[in-house]
Amino acid sequence: MWYAAPVSVAGPPPNPDTPRHTAVVRVTHWITVIAFLALLLSGVEIVISHPRFYWGETGNVRTRPLFTLPIPSSRDTVPTGYGYVMPDQNGWSRSLHFQSAWAAVLTGLIYVISSLWTGHFLRNLFPVPGDRTWRAFWQVMAKCLRRAPPEEAEARSYNVVQRIAYLTVIFVLFPLVIWTGLAMSPAFDSAVPAAVNALGGRQSARTLHFIVSGFLLLFLVVHVTMVVLAGFRSRMRGMITGRALLPAERTLEHVGERP
Amino acid sequence: MSPISRRKLITSGLAATAGVAGLTAAAKVAQHYGLIPPDHGGLYGPGQTLTYAAQRVLTTHSLAREFPRSMISKLPFANETPPPTDLFKRHQATGFSDWRLSVDGMIARPTSLSLPDLKSLPSRSQITEVVCEEGWSYIAEWIGTPLDEILKAVGALPQARYVVYFSTDGNWWDSIDMADALHPQTLLTWGMNDGDLPVSFGGPLRMRVPRQLGYKSVKYVTHLTVTDSVKHIGKGLGSPNPEGGYAWYAGI
């Protein structure tokens, strides 16, 4: 009886023929994956051209950094301590970064508007009433740390930790990374000076952009790890075809559910 | 999978047709309002076009942030390039007394201006930030002649759409649209922090476009061309930068 499982999920038992993920969720998810990987790769390349970070409005090789990444740079003007200058990949990296950012932002807009329209956030992502406690949160965390296999129910819905993680990515990290990214645009700042001033200056914006990107990368690593632990094939099938279970499994389950 | 119904097929077909027609119309409108950059082709063309169009709609008249004198960087970074030619070194030896800025193209009066000629035009001083695409930045006071004043003096024609600027280094030239060319903060800069503009920072004459990244602020400027198209200059991308993957429009 999956609905009696300790990890609670929302709503009534779903019809096994209902897609695990809607077409909008699946398509926007995979476009975001491609765009995010391109942003990550090009972002790393851009950082290599100046792997020093500052706080405040200005910062350059003659001023004290807040922190420095222990990597060589693609510019010989940056003192890195390495006697080696990396190949300069900044040009295409910047172009790829902004094109991917457009793809991610426009896809994100479609996802958010569609999800508000269909109630996806409230139904599938906002923690269910009984789960809005630290206790519920830690119960899932403890289970995960014990490396207990996922509940059957978790193939059909998200547990509270997943919900909070996804909501944080969608409503905190993505908006922050877009904001700090735009705040580095001298033209955007001319139109909306508050965007950069509120962050404490453009070097602060750049440093925050790097840190928030780090949190997004951390999410990606944990997310993929959890997908692998929960069952790579079934989770990938769910996000690609919309079906969490194979037809044979669904038939069996359908039979099994009958009283 | 259910077979695709005729209704679905017709609906999709109509939607696709409407989409293509809509895109074509949008491209025409964008071209008319100057929202298509010279580097709109190629793999990254869609991104460059979206960025340029969005920023043009948002920032046509906005002013780059100016800072109080107390925020001028005590340690600005020149990102020095060696003086490019022997001719430049000879100019340097004579204190740039023979430096000329020639202006041609779609203008009523082709002109060659000396540095004193430039300084006799209305000038402007502003404390703005130089932002390099690598990530570093500094703030300085820049004193110069607004490009707008030069364009007025030479009688730029109304059909002009770009100003192309060339330096003594033949590989370093660039162009801006009229929104930036007529913008009050776009300066032909000859002074920095109350003194002459040092050679390391682009002296005797540097284009400063504070709403765009540092690579648009070309050093050692000697020549301006006013034009309605950049197709016939270089590879037709408005600048050599797009050949290296860098956007022609560097507002971000």
mmCIF file of C-alpha atoms in Angstrom, chain B:
data_model
loop_
_atom_site.group_PDB
_atom_site.id
_atom_site.type_symbol
_atom_site.label_atom_id
_atom_site.label_comp_id
_atom_site.label_asym_id
_atom_site.label_seq_id
_atom_site.Cartn_x
_atom_site.Cartn_y
_atom_site.Cartn_z
ATOM 1 C CA MET B 1 1.151 6.696 -28.821
ATOM 2 C CA SER B 2 -2.071 7.787 -30.430
ATOM 3 C CA PRO B 3 -1.951 8.355 -34.183
ATOM 4 C CA ILE B 4 -1.772 12.002 -35.168
ATOM 5 C CA SER B 5 -5.254 13.158 -36.074
ATOM 6 C CA ARG B 6 -6.026 15.246 -39.121
ATOM 7 C CA ARG B 7 -7.197 18.100 -36.904
ATOM 8 C CA LYS B 8 -3.915 18.069 -35.000
ATOM 9 C CA LEU B 9 -1.989 18.048 -38.276
ATOM 10 C CA ILE B 10 -3.928 21.027 -39.663
ATOM 11 C CA THR B 11 -3.601 22.958 -36.388
ATOM 12 C CA SER B 12 0.146 22.323 -36.225
ATOM 13 C CA GLY B 13 0.531 23.311 -39.872
ATOM 14 C CA LEU B 14 -1.361 26.558 -39.320
ATOM 15 C CA ALA B 15 0.613 27.308 -36.151
ATOM 16 C CA ALA B 16 3.913 26.698 -37.967
ATOM 17 C CA THR B 17 2.861 28.950 -40.870
ATOM 18 C CA ALA B 18 1.759 31.669 -38.467
ATOM 19 C CA GLY B 19 5.056 31.274 -36.595
ATOM 20 C CA VAL B 20 7.183 31.675 -39.732
ATOM 21 C CA ALA B 21 5.061 34.622 -40.936
ATOM 22 C CA GLY B 22 5.311 36.195 -37.475
ATOM 23 C CA LEU B 23 9.088 35.797 -37.382
ATOM 24 C CA THR B 24 9.443 37.318 -40.860
ATOM 25 C CA ALA B 25 7.277 40.273 -39.868
ATOM 26 C CA ALA B 26 9.204 40.661 -36.598
ATOM 27 C CA ALA B 27 12.522 40.674 -38.512
ATOM 28 C CA LYS B 28 11.186 43.415 -40.836
ATOM 29 C CA VAL B 29 10.004 45.554 -37.918
ATOM 30 C CA ALA B 30 13.298 44.976 -36.075
ATOM 31 C CA GLN B 31 15.316 45.980 -39.147
ATOM 32 C CA HIS B 32 13.241 49.134 -39.522
ATOM 33 C CA TYR B 33 13.810 50.192 -35.928
ATOM 34 C CA GLY B 34 17.527 49.355 -36.022
ATOM 35 C CA LEU B 35 17.360 46.318 -33.762
ATOM 36 C CA ILE B 36 19.474 43.990 -35.905
ATOM 37 C CA PRO B 37 23.247 44.119 -35.230
ATOM 38 C CA PRO B 38 25.838 43.692 -38.022
ATOM 39 C CA ASP B 39 26.885 40.321 -36.527
ATOM 40 C CA HIS B 40 23.355 38.859 -36.642
ATOM 41 C CA GLY B 41 24.441 35.905 -38.794
ATOM 42 C CA GLY B 42 26.144 32.711 -37.704
ATOM 43 C CA LEU B 43 25.812 30.335 -34.795
ATOM 44 C CA TYR B 44 25.452 32.995 -32.103
ATOM 45 C CA GLY B 45 23.490 35.458 -34.260
ATOM 46 C CA PRO B 46 20.154 34.829 -32.492
ATOM 47 C CA GLY B 47 21.697 35.601 -29.096
ATOM 48 C CA GLN B 48 23.527 38.710 -30.339
ATOM 49 C CA THR B 49 20.312 39.960 -31.977
ATOM 50 C CA LEU B 50 18.154 39.337 -28.907
ATOM 51 C CA THR B 51 20.676 41.083 -26.651
ATOM 52 C CA TYR B 52 21.112 44.064 -28.951
ATOM 53 C CA ALA B 53 17.377 44.465 -29.632
ATOM 54 C CA ALA B 54 16.431 44.118 -25.956
ATOM 55 C CA GLN B 55 19.066 46.590 -24.809
ATOM 56 C CA ARG B 56 18.243 49.082 -27.569
ATOM 57 C CA VAL B 57 14.597 49.068 -26.540
ATOM 58 C CA LEU B 58 15.565 49.442 -22.874
ATOM 59 C CA THR B 59 18.603 51.748 -22.966
ATOM 60 C CA THR B 60 18.442 54.161 -25.913
ATOM 61 C CA HIS B 61 18.572 57.296 -23.771
ATOM 62 C CA SER B 62 19.702 56.044 -20.373
ATOM 63 C CA LEU B 63 22.932 57.404 -18.909
ATOM 64 C CA ALA B 64 25.792 55.248 -17.674
ATOM 65 C CA ARG B 65 26.303 55.535 -13.931
ATOM 66 C CA GLU B 66 28.576 58.410 -12.944
ATOM 67 C CA PHE B 67 30.444 58.264 -9.648
ATOM 68 C CA PRO B 68 31.579 60.768 -7.032
ATOM 69 C CA ARG B 69 35.184 61.951 -7.252
ATOM 70 C CA SER B 70 35.990 59.949 -4.098
ATOM 71 C CA MET B 71 35.338 56.717 -6.021
ATOM 72 C CA ILE B 72 37.997 57.335 -8.684
ATOM 73 C CA SER B 73 40.286 54.273 -8.628
ATOM 74 C CA LYS B 74 43.680 55.003 -7.108
ATOM 75 C CA LEU B 75 45.066 52.018 -8.993
ATOM 76 C CA PRO B 76 43.499 51.961 -12.464
ATOM 77 C CA PHE B 77 44.683 49.192 -14.768
ATOM 78 C CA ALA B 78 45.816 50.392 -18.196
ATOM 79 C CA ASN B 79 45.787 46.956 -19.864
ATOM 80 C CA GLU B 80 48.653 48.391 -21.801
ATOM 81 C CA THR B 81 49.251 47.618 -25.430
ATOM 82 C CA PRO B 82 52.628 48.580 -26.854
ATOM 83 C CA PRO B 83 52.538 51.769 -28.973
ATOM 84 C CA PRO B 84 51.619 50.230 -32.262
ATOM 85 C CA THR B 85 53.773 51.832 -34.934
ATOM 86 C CA ASP B 86 56.914 53.848 -35.558
ATOM 87 C CA LEU B 87 54.648 56.640 -36.725
ATOM 88 C CA PHE B 88 52.988 56.590 -33.309
ATOM 89 C CA LYS B 89 56.391 56.810 -31.589
ATOM 90 C CA ARG B 90 57.275 59.855 -33.718
ATOM 91 C CA HIS B 91 53.947 61.452 -32.679
ATOM 92 C CA GLN B 92 54.773 60.652 -29.086
ATOM 93 C CA ALA B 93 58.199 62.297 -29.437
ATOM 94 C CA THR B 94 56.597 65.540 -30.650
ATOM 95 C CA GLY B 95 53.958 65.555 -27.919
ATOM 96 C CA PHE B 96 51.207 64.622 -30.400
ATOM 97 C CA SER B 97 51.271 68.170 -31.872
ATOM 98 C CA ASP B 98 50.627 66.736 -35.369
ATOM 99 C CA TRP B 99 47.939 64.241 -34.283
ATOM 100 C CA ARG B 100 44.879 64.534 -36.498
ATOM 101 C CA LEU B 101 41.411 63.079 -36.362
ATOM 102 C CA SER B 102 40.038 62.820 -39.901
ATOM 103 C CA VAL B 103 36.295 62.528 -40.384
ATOM 104 C CA ASP B 104 34.666 61.357 -43.618
ATOM 105 C CA GLY B 105 31.663 59.458 -44.976
ATOM 106 C CA MET B 106 28.067 60.669 -44.802
ATOM 107 C CA ILE B 107 28.862 64.180 -43.640
ATOM 108 C CA ALA B 108 28.462 67.632 -45.168
ATOM 109 C CA ARG B 109 32.036 68.788 -44.464
ATOM 110 C CA PRO B 110 34.866 66.187 -44.529
ATOM 111 C CA THR B 111 37.311 67.446 -41.944
ATOM 112 C CA SER B 112 40.611 66.788 -40.255
ATOM 113 C CA LEU B 113 40.793 68.004 -36.651
ATOM 114 C CA SER B 114 43.880 68.624 -34.531
ATOM 115 C CA LEU B 115 43.789 68.035 -30.785
ATOM 116 C CA PRO B 116 43.423 71.827 -30.143
ATOM 117 C CA ASP B 117 40.557 71.872 -32.700
ATOM 118 C CA LEU B 118 38.856 69.090 -30.727
ATOM 119 C CA LYS B 119 39.419 70.877 -27.427
ATOM 120 C CA SER B 120 37.869 74.066 -28.840
ATOM 121 C CA LEU B 121 34.552 72.225 -29.260
ATOM 122 C CA PRO B 122 32.247 71.942 -26.223
ATOM 123 C CA SER B 123 33.770 69.335 -23.909
ATOM 124 C CA ARG B 124 32.487 67.116 -21.152
ATOM 125 C CA SER B 125 33.981 65.533 -18.087
ATOM 126 C CA GLN B 126 32.530 62.447 -16.481
ATOM 127 C CA ILE B 127 33.517 59.918 -13.853
ATOM 128 C CA THR B 128 32.596 56.516 -15.253
ATOM 129 C CA GLU B 129 33.740 52.931 -14.928
ATOM 130 C CA VAL B 130 35.770 51.032 -17.493
ATOM 131 C CA VAL B 131 34.499 47.489 -17.533
ATOM 132 C CA CYS B 132 36.563 44.806 -19.243
ATOM 133 C CA GLU B 133 34.881 41.729 -20.654
ATOM 134 C CA GLU B 134 37.404 39.680 -18.643
ATOM 135 C CA GLY B 135 35.737 40.893 -15.449
ATOM 136 C CA TRP B 136 37.956 43.622 -14.001
ATOM 137 C CA SER B 137 37.097 47.319 -13.802
ATOM 138 C CA TYR B 138 38.196 50.735 -12.602
ATOM 139 C CA ILE B 139 36.707 54.196 -12.284
ATOM 140 C CA ALA B 140 38.332 57.307 -13.741
ATOM 141 C CA GLU B 141 37.428 60.809 -14.713
ATOM 142 C CA TRP B 142 37.337 61.120 -18.485
ATOM 143 C CA ILE B 143 37.503 64.488 -20.207
ATOM 144 C CA GLY B 144 36.823 64.797 -23.891
ATOM 145 C CA THR B 145 34.743 66.049 -26.774
ATOM 146 C CA PRO B 146 31.377 64.350 -27.139
ATOM 147 C CA LEU B 147 31.227 62.496 -30.457
ATOM 148 C CA ASP B 148 27.847 64.192 -30.888
ATOM 149 C CA GLU B 149 29.588 67.620 -30.977
ATOM 150 C CA ILE B 150 31.994 66.411 -33.674
ATOM 151 C CA LEU B 151 29.121 64.997 -35.723
ATOM 152 C CA LYS B 152 27.316 68.338 -35.437
ATOM 153 C CA ALA B 153 30.473 70.229 -36.471
ATOM 154 C CA VAL B 154 30.978 68.112 -39.602
ATOM 155 C CA GLY B 155 27.278 68.001 -40.486
ATOM 156 C CA ALA B 156 26.465 64.282 -40.234
ATOM 157 C CA LEU B 157 23.650 63.409 -42.643
ATOM 158 C CA PRO B 158 20.336 62.133 -41.274
ATOM 159 C CA GLN B 159 20.637 58.772 -43.065
ATOM 160 C CA ALA B 160 23.772 57.934 -41.047
ATOM 161 C CA ARG B 161 23.361 54.732 -39.016
ATOM 162 C CA TYR B 162 26.862 53.961 -37.734
ATOM 163 C CA VAL B 163 30.050 55.737 -36.787
ATOM 164 C CA VAL B 164 33.137 53.632 -37.501
ATOM 165 C CA TYR B 165 36.323 54.560 -35.647
ATOM 166 C CA PHE B 166 39.845 53.513 -36.570
ATOM 167 C CA SER B 167 43.043 53.574 -34.542
ATOM 168 C CA THR B 168 46.710 53.684 -35.521
ATOM 169 C CA ASP B 169 46.623 49.922 -35.021
ATOM 170 C CA GLY B 170 45.018 48.724 -38.260
ATOM 171 C CA ASN B 171 43.594 45.645 -36.537
ATOM 172 C CA TRP B 172 41.799 47.618 -33.862
ATOM 173 C CA TRP B 173 38.775 49.467 -35.118
ATOM 174 C CA ASP B 174 35.129 49.343 -34.196
ATOM 175 C CA SER B 175 31.746 50.919 -34.793
ATOM 176 C CA ILE B 176 28.688 52.026 -32.843
ATOM 177 C CA ASP B 177 25.130 52.768 -33.853
ATOM 178 C CA MET B 178 23.700 56.291 -33.749
ATOM 179 C CA ALA B 179 22.062 55.687 -30.346
ATOM 180 C CA ASP B 180 25.559 55.402 -28.878
ATOM 181 C CA ALA B 181 27.197 57.878 -31.290
ATOM 182 C CA LEU B 182 24.766 60.663 -30.344
ATOM 183 C CA HIS B 183 24.742 59.664 -26.688
ATOM 184 C CA PRO B 184 26.018 62.511 -24.475
ATOM 185 C CA GLN B 185 28.506 60.263 -22.629
ATOM 186 C CA THR B 186 30.250 58.948 -25.758
ATOM 187 C CA LEU B 187 33.477 60.956 -25.781
ATOM 188 C CA LEU B 188 36.565 61.340 -27.916
ATOM 189 C CA THR B 189 38.651 61.437 -24.752
ATOM 190 C CA TRP B 190 41.879 63.411 -24.419
ATOM 191 C CA GLY B 191 42.007 63.932 -20.643
ATOM 192 C CA MET B 192 41.965 61.604 -17.652
ATOM 193 C CA ASN B 193 41.823 62.448 -13.954
ATOM 194 C CA ASP B 194 42.575 66.160 -14.533
ATOM 195 C CA GLY B 195 45.613 65.524 -16.765
ATOM 196 C CA ASP B 196 46.313 64.536 -20.354
ATOM 197 C CA LEU B 197 45.193 61.042 -21.276
ATOM 198 C CA PRO B 198 48.311 58.866 -20.794
ATOM 199 C CA VAL B 199 49.448 56.762 -23.753
ATOM 200 C CA SER B 200 48.960 53.584 -21.707
ATOM 201 C CA PHE B 201 45.279 54.467 -21.293
ATOM 202 C CA GLY B 202 44.834 55.295 -24.988
ATOM 203 C CA GLY B 203 46.224 58.814 -25.281
ATOM 204 C CA PRO B 204 46.295 61.098 -27.045
ATOM 205 C CA LEU B 205 42.761 60.220 -28.185
ATOM 206 C CA ARG B 206 40.516 57.383 -27.084
ATOM 207 C CA MET B 207 36.893 56.636 -27.872
ATOM 208 C CA ARG B 208 35.018 56.121 -24.609
ATOM 209 C CA VAL B 209 31.655 54.337 -24.823
ATOM 210 C CA PRO B 210 30.804 53.905 -21.128
ATOM 211 C CA ARG B 211 27.596 51.937 -21.726
ATOM 212 C CA GLN B 212 29.583 49.205 -23.449
ATOM 213 C CA LEU B 213 32.515 47.006 -22.419
ATOM 214 C CA GLY B 214 36.083 48.232 -22.584
ATOM 215 C CA TYR B 215 36.913 46.658 -25.927
ATOM 216 C CA LYS B 216 34.599 49.170 -27.640
ATOM 217 C CA SER B 217 36.688 52.007 -26.156
ATOM 218 C CA VAL B 218 39.353 51.922 -28.886
ATOM 219 C CA LYS B 219 42.691 53.595 -28.111
ATOM 220 C CA TYR B 220 44.745 55.944 -30.387
ATOM 221 C CA VAL B 221 41.817 57.027 -32.590
ATOM 222 C CA THR B 222 42.788 58.800 -35.839
ATOM 223 C CA HIS B 223 39.839 58.434 -38.155
ATOM 224 C CA LEU B 224 36.030 58.435 -38.085
ATOM 225 C CA THR B 225 33.729 57.300 -40.872
ATOM 226 C CA VAL B 226 30.028 58.061 -40.761
ATOM 227 C CA THR B 227 28.032 55.514 -42.750
ATOM 228 C CA ASP B 228 24.620 53.956 -43.273
ATOM 229 C CA SER B 229 26.087 50.445 -43.530
ATOM 230 C CA VAL B 230 29.152 48.609 -42.247
ATOM 231 C CA LYS B 231 28.846 45.826 -44.833
ATOM 232 C CA HIS B 232 31.706 47.110 -46.979
ATOM 233 C CA ILE B 233 34.139 47.689 -44.078
ATOM 234 C CA GLY B 234 36.421 44.797 -43.138
ATOM 235 C CA LYS B 235 34.402 41.590 -43.102
ATOM 236 C CA GLY B 236 31.158 43.535 -42.781
ATOM 237 C CA LEU B 237 30.603 42.652 -39.117
ATOM 238 C CA GLY B 238 31.036 46.198 -37.790
ATOM 239 C CA SER B 239 34.334 45.339 -36.098
ATOM 240 C CA PRO B 240 37.075 42.700 -36.180
ATOM 241 C CA ASN B 241 35.850 41.472 -32.763
ATOM 242 C CA PRO B 242 33.021 39.226 -34.060
ATOM 243 C CA GLU B 243 35.659 37.274 -36.026
ATOM 244 C CA GLY B 244 37.073 36.244 -32.636
ATOM 245 C CA GLY B 245 33.628 35.416 -31.264
ATOM 246 C CA TYR B 246 33.156 38.725 -29.431
ATOM 247 C CA ALA B 247 29.836 40.491 -29.867
ATOM 248 C CA TRP B 248 29.734 43.672 -31.942
ATOM 249 C CA TYR B 249 27.312 45.097 -29.386
ATOM 250 C CA ALA B 250 29.072 44.920 -26.028
ATOM 251 C CA GLY B 251 26.439 46.282 -23.660
ATOM 252 C CA ILE B 252 26.757 43.129 -21.555
#
